[in-house]
């Protein structure tokens, strides 16, 4: 979709604070610093709608964005952020798990992986959870601008192997929020999923 008017709705940590709305939600999940907020900005064509930055743990709450009253984008806090206390970590994990498990509006999860690194145990768990959930999903490899085209192909292969993704089924979409590459292709994939739903 071409987003005309993306708007921040609310930051939430518990279900009572989630927006009271029937709009379907697409959530962005992934490790801290992987580029979730930057990808949301790239997809909606705004520089600073979602709060992003080089300090890990920029997004500490669940941020909801309304896209033209058609859909909500949901920016989740990152998991696996090393430099916080154990208590803080389990608090954030709780915020993410709660959202994923109780929100009927949740329709699709975009799982982000840094193209330069192999998926961590947290990533693998998240991928397995998404698959088991029956939700729609897409896997995205971020920061593709940091590698050459040749390297991108090699890394995608490696990531597929780590996640046990057989060649034909799931696509992994390489993107660069910085250079805006792969964004149109990811939108096409999202649109296809939304379209399927409205036809069903
Ligand atoms: N080179 C490059 N840097 C990127 C890209 N996407 C994000 N970054 C950088 O990576 C850092 C983290 O980006 P964020 O979008 O804040 O990451 P996040 O996943 O939202 O992080 P948390 O909110 O901490 O979970 C920032 O310094 C971004 O500028 C990209 O496509 N290319
Ligand atoms: Mg963020």
Tab-separated table of C-alpha atoms and ligand atoms in Angstrom:
chain	number	residue	atom	x	y	z
A	1	UNK	CA	0.000	0.000	0.000
A	2	UNK	CA	1.037	3.600	-0.489
A	3	UNK	CA	0.840	5.145	2.965
A	4	UNK	CA	-0.479	8.699	2.937
A	5	UNK	CA	-0.929	9.503	6.568
A	6	UNK	CA	0.864	7.350	9.141
A	7	UNK	CA	0.160	8.330	12.727
A	8	UNK	CA	1.555	7.334	16.085
A	9	UNK	CA	-1.295	5.964	18.202
A	10	UNK	CA	0.014	4.908	21.602
A	11	UNK	CA	2.834	3.291	23.564
A	12	UNK	CA	1.706	0.344	25.630
A	13	UNK	CA	3.147	-2.186	28.030
A	14	UNK	CA	-0.018	-4.081	28.931
A	15	UNK	CA	-3.196	-5.130	27.072
A	16	UNK	CA	-5.363	-2.495	28.776
A	17	UNK	CA	-3.280	0.126	26.982
A	18	UNK	CA	-3.498	-1.433	23.498
A	19	UNK	CA	-5.616	0.631	21.112
A	20	UNK	CA	-9.316	-0.032	21.224
A	21	UNK	CA	-9.611	-0.726	17.507
A	22	UNK	CA	-10.574	-3.503	15.141
A	23	UNK	CA	-7.778	-2.753	12.694
A	24	UNK	CA	-5.569	-5.723	11.887
A	25	UNK	CA	-2.019	-5.508	13.163
A	26	UNK	CA	1.353	-6.302	11.638
A	27	UNK	CA	4.023	-6.661	14.318
A	28	UNK	CA	7.770	-6.204	13.839
A	29	UNK	CA	9.815	-8.578	15.980
A	30	UNK	CA	13.537	-9.109	16.320
A	31	UNK	CA	16.617	-8.591	18.395
A	32	UNK	CA	17.395	-5.231	19.869
A	33	UNK	CA	19.119	-2.989	17.316
A	34	UNK	CA	18.243	-5.205	14.337
A	35	UNK	CA	16.409	-2.301	12.684
A	36	UNK	CA	12.702	-2.723	13.464
A	37	UNK	CA	11.916	0.957	13.981
A	38	UNK	CA	14.029	1.951	10.972
A	39	UNK	CA	12.185	-0.550	8.787
A	40	UNK	CA	8.823	0.838	9.875
A	41	UNK	CA	10.011	4.317	8.942
A	42	UNK	CA	11.240	3.065	5.554
A	43	UNK	CA	7.960	1.260	4.857
A	44	UNK	CA	5.817	4.279	5.668
A	45	UNK	CA	8.182	6.739	4.004
A	46	UNK	CA	8.854	8.854	7.090
A	47	UNK	CA	12.217	9.609	8.625
A	48	UNK	CA	11.255	9.739	12.268
A	49	UNK	CA	7.829	8.271	12.860
A	50	UNK	CA	9.213	5.351	14.854
A	51	UNK	CA	11.948	6.125	17.333
A	52	UNK	CA	15.239	4.575	16.182
A	53	UNK	CA	18.831	4.962	17.209
A	54	UNK	CA	22.209	3.370	17.728
A	55	UNK	CA	21.728	2.786	21.458
A	56	UNK	CA	20.291	-0.670	21.975
A	57	UNK	CA	16.901	-0.819	23.592
A	58	UNK	CA	15.530	2.317	21.924
A	59	UNK	CA	12.034	0.892	21.829
A	60	UNK	CA	11.021	-0.037	25.354
A	61	UNK	CA	7.300	-0.223	24.933
A	62	UNK	CA	4.986	-1.491	22.232
A	63	UNK	CA	4.347	1.367	19.823
A	64	UNK	CA	1.267	1.311	17.615
A	65	UNK	CA	1.092	3.206	14.324
A	66	UNK	CA	-2.080	3.772	12.345
A	67	UNK	CA	-1.605	3.631	8.571
A	68	UNK	CA	-4.416	5.524	6.859
A	69	UNK	CA	-6.999	3.837	9.106
A	70	UNK	CA	-6.329	0.623	7.213
A	71	UNK	CA	-3.852	-1.241	9.343
A	72	UNK	CA	-1.735	-0.914	12.480
A	73	UNK	CA	2.017	-1.399	12.441
A	74	UNK	CA	3.245	-2.565	15.831
A	75	UNK	CA	6.842	-1.812	16.815
A	76	UNK	CA	7.877	-4.289	19.506
A	77	UNK	CA	10.760	-3.836	21.938
A	78	UNK	CA	13.820	-5.844	20.897
A	79	UNK	CA	14.730	-9.058	22.627
A	80	UNK	CA	18.189	-10.317	23.553
A	81	UNK	CA	19.467	-6.934	24.643
A	82	UNK	CA	22.596	-7.884	26.574
A	83	UNK	CA	23.335	-4.835	28.689
A	84	UNK	CA	20.283	-4.768	30.894
A	85	UNK	CA	19.568	-6.586	34.128
A	86	UNK	CA	17.954	-9.997	34.167
A	87	UNK	CA	14.820	-8.494	35.695
A	88	UNK	CA	14.566	-5.865	32.991
A	89	UNK	CA	15.086	-8.537	30.337
A	90	UNK	CA	12.298	-10.747	31.595
A	91	UNK	CA	10.063	-7.690	31.942
A	92	UNK	CA	10.518	-6.873	28.227
A	93	UNK	CA	10.178	-10.516	27.226
A	94	UNK	CA	6.910	-10.549	29.163
A	95	UNK	CA	5.674	-7.439	27.341
A	96	UNK	CA	6.429	-9.033	23.951
A	97	UNK	CA	5.030	-12.481	24.802
A	98	UNK	CA	1.870	-11.042	26.263
A	99	UNK	CA	1.184	-9.022	23.140
A	100	UNK	CA	1.869	-11.948	20.798
A	101	UNK	CA	-0.335	-14.298	22.760
A	102	UNK	CA	-3.369	-12.219	23.679
A	103	UNK	CA	-3.970	-9.908	20.755
A	104	UNK	CA	-6.686	-11.150	18.380
A	105	UNK	CA	-6.019	-8.262	15.985
A	106	UNK	CA	-2.490	-9.576	15.405
A	107	UNK	CA	-2.493	-10.848	11.862
A	108	UNK	CA	1.077	-10.954	10.626
A	109	UNK	CA	4.534	-10.955	12.162
A	110	UNK	CA	7.570	-9.620	10.366
A	111	UNK	CA	10.654	-11.270	11.829
A	112	UNK	CA	13.821	-9.241	11.373
A	113	UNK	CA	17.299	-10.763	11.341
A	114	UNK	CA	20.569	-8.900	10.848
A	115	UNK	CA	21.888	-10.156	7.511
A	116	UNK	CA	25.449	-10.216	8.836
A	117	UNK	CA	24.810	-12.584	11.715
A	118	UNK	CA	23.470	-16.053	12.167
A	119	UNK	CA	20.157	-16.271	14.022
A	120	UNK	CA	20.532	-16.570	17.812
A	121	UNK	CA	18.608	-19.006	19.991
A	122	UNK	CA	16.127	-16.178	20.667
A	123	UNK	CA	15.656	-15.708	16.924
A	124	UNK	CA	15.151	-19.419	16.386
A	125	UNK	CA	12.618	-19.562	19.201
A	126	UNK	CA	10.747	-16.605	17.770
A	127	UNK	CA	10.735	-18.192	14.308
A	128	UNK	CA	9.443	-21.481	15.687
A	129	UNK	CA	6.780	-19.670	17.694
A	130	UNK	CA	5.595	-17.737	14.644
A	131	UNK	CA	5.393	-20.891	12.561
A	132	UNK	CA	3.439	-22.712	15.240
A	133	UNK	CA	1.107	-19.739	15.756
A	134	UNK	CA	-0.571	-20.082	12.380
A	135	UNK	CA	-0.163	-16.317	11.840
A	136	UNK	CA	0.964	-14.897	8.546
A	137	UNK	CA	4.630	-13.993	8.560
A	138	UNK	CA	7.596	-12.749	6.591
A	139	UNK	CA	11.294	-13.078	7.365
A	140	UNK	CA	13.421	-10.035	6.608
A	141	UNK	CA	17.214	-9.715	6.579
A	142	UNK	CA	18.149	-6.157	7.563
A	143	UNK	CA	21.121	-3.881	6.860
A	144	UNK	CA	21.814	-5.410	3.435
A	145	UNK	CA	23.673	-2.220	2.512
A	146	UNK	CA	26.519	-3.361	4.754
A	147	UNK	CA	27.334	-6.208	2.342
A	148	UNK	CA	28.048	-6.680	-1.362
A	149	UNK	CA	25.463	-8.385	-3.585
A	150	UNK	CA	27.519	-11.568	-3.601
A	151	UNK	CA	27.789	-11.549	0.171
A	152	UNK	CA	24.029	-10.971	0.504
A	153	UNK	CA	23.286	-14.138	-1.469
A	154	UNK	CA	25.695	-16.161	0.646
A	155	UNK	CA	24.332	-14.834	3.919
A	156	UNK	CA	20.715	-15.521	2.926
A	157	UNK	CA	21.677	-19.115	2.217
A	158	UNK	CA	23.390	-19.412	5.570
A	159	UNK	CA	20.447	-17.911	7.462
A	160	UNK	CA	18.061	-20.286	5.699
A	161	UNK	CA	20.197	-23.202	6.782
A	162	UNK	CA	20.269	-21.986	10.404
A	163	UNK	CA	16.484	-21.716	10.494
A	164	UNK	CA	15.969	-24.936	8.542
A	165	UNK	CA	14.025	-23.151	5.846
A	166	UNK	CA	13.636	-25.431	2.859
A	167	UNK	CA	14.450	-23.762	-0.451
A	168	UNK	CA	11.019	-23.462	-1.929
A	169	UNK	CA	8.763	-22.290	0.896
A	170	UNK	CA	9.587	-19.182	2.889
A	171	UNK	CA	11.274	-16.199	1.245
A	172	UNK	CA	13.783	-14.118	3.134
A	173	UNK	CA	13.569	-10.504	2.028
A	174	UNK	CA	16.869	-8.598	2.121
A	175	UNK	CA	16.253	-4.926	2.884
A	176	UNK	CA	18.160	-1.762	3.619
A	177	UNK	CA	16.201	0.884	5.464
A	178	UNK	CA	19.134	3.190	4.950
A	179	UNK	CA	19.339	2.818	1.167
A	180	UNK	CA	15.633	1.945	0.815
A	181	UNK	CA	16.383	-1.225	-1.128
A	182	UNK	CA	14.055	-4.210	-0.912
A	183	UNK	CA	11.306	-2.038	0.580
A	184	UNK	CA	8.980	-2.225	-2.438
A	185	UNK	CA	9.384	-5.976	-2.612
A	186	UNK	CA	8.553	-6.354	1.065
A	187	UNK	CA	5.491	-4.122	0.627
A	188	UNK	CA	4.369	-6.334	-2.262
A	189	UNK	CA	4.610	-9.357	0.013
A	190	UNK	CA	2.666	-7.595	2.782
A	191	UNK	CA	0.033	-6.374	0.312
A	192	UNK	CA	-0.424	-9.881	-0.996
A	193	UNK	CA	-1.119	-11.151	2.512
A	194	UNK	CA	-3.550	-8.310	3.253
A	195	UNK	CA	-5.283	-8.864	-0.083
A	196	UNK	CA	-5.718	-12.584	0.544
A	197	UNK	CA	-7.409	-11.716	3.800
A	198	UNK	CA	-9.843	-9.231	2.314
A	199	UNK	CA	-10.802	-11.765	-0.370
A	200	UNK	CA	-11.334	-14.545	2.152
B	1	LIG	N1	23.444	0.556	7.654
B	1	LIG	C1	22.211	0.378	8.114
B	1	LIG	N2	21.906	0.686	9.389
B	1	LIG	C2	20.647	0.479	9.810
B	1	LIG	C3	19.638	-0.059	8.970
B	1	LIG	N3	18.501	-0.187	9.698
B	1	LIG	C4	18.786	0.277	10.933
B	1	LIG	N4	20.069	0.663	11.016
B	1	LIG	C5	20.745	1.231	12.199
B	1	LIG	O1	20.699	0.290	13.251
B	1	LIG	C6	20.475	0.937	14.504
B	1	LIG	C7	19.261	0.365	15.188
B	1	LIG	O2	18.105	0.658	14.444
B	1	LIG	P1	16.641	0.659	15.098
B	1	LIG	O3	15.697	0.808	13.965
B	1	LIG	O4	16.569	1.620	16.207
B	1	LIG	O5	16.601	-0.831	15.676
B	1	LIG	P2	15.463	-1.514	16.562
B	1	LIG	O6	15.381	-2.933	16.119
B	1	LIG	O7	14.206	-0.729	16.507
B	1	LIG	O8	16.120	-1.455	18.019
B	1	LIG	P3	15.383	-1.525	19.465
B	1	LIG	O9	14.305	-0.510	19.468
B	1	LIG	O10	16.499	-1.212	20.400
B	1	LIG	O11	14.880	-2.907	19.633
B	1	LIG	C8	20.366	2.436	14.178
B	1	LIG	O12	21.625	3.045	14.376
B	1	LIG	C9	19.995	2.458	12.710
B	1	LIG	O13	20.419	3.616	12.040
B	1	LIG	C10	19.994	-0.359	7.617
B	1	LIG	O14	19.200	-0.834	6.784
B	1	LIG	N5	21.279	-0.117	7.243
B	2	LIG	MG1	13.105	0.141	17.967
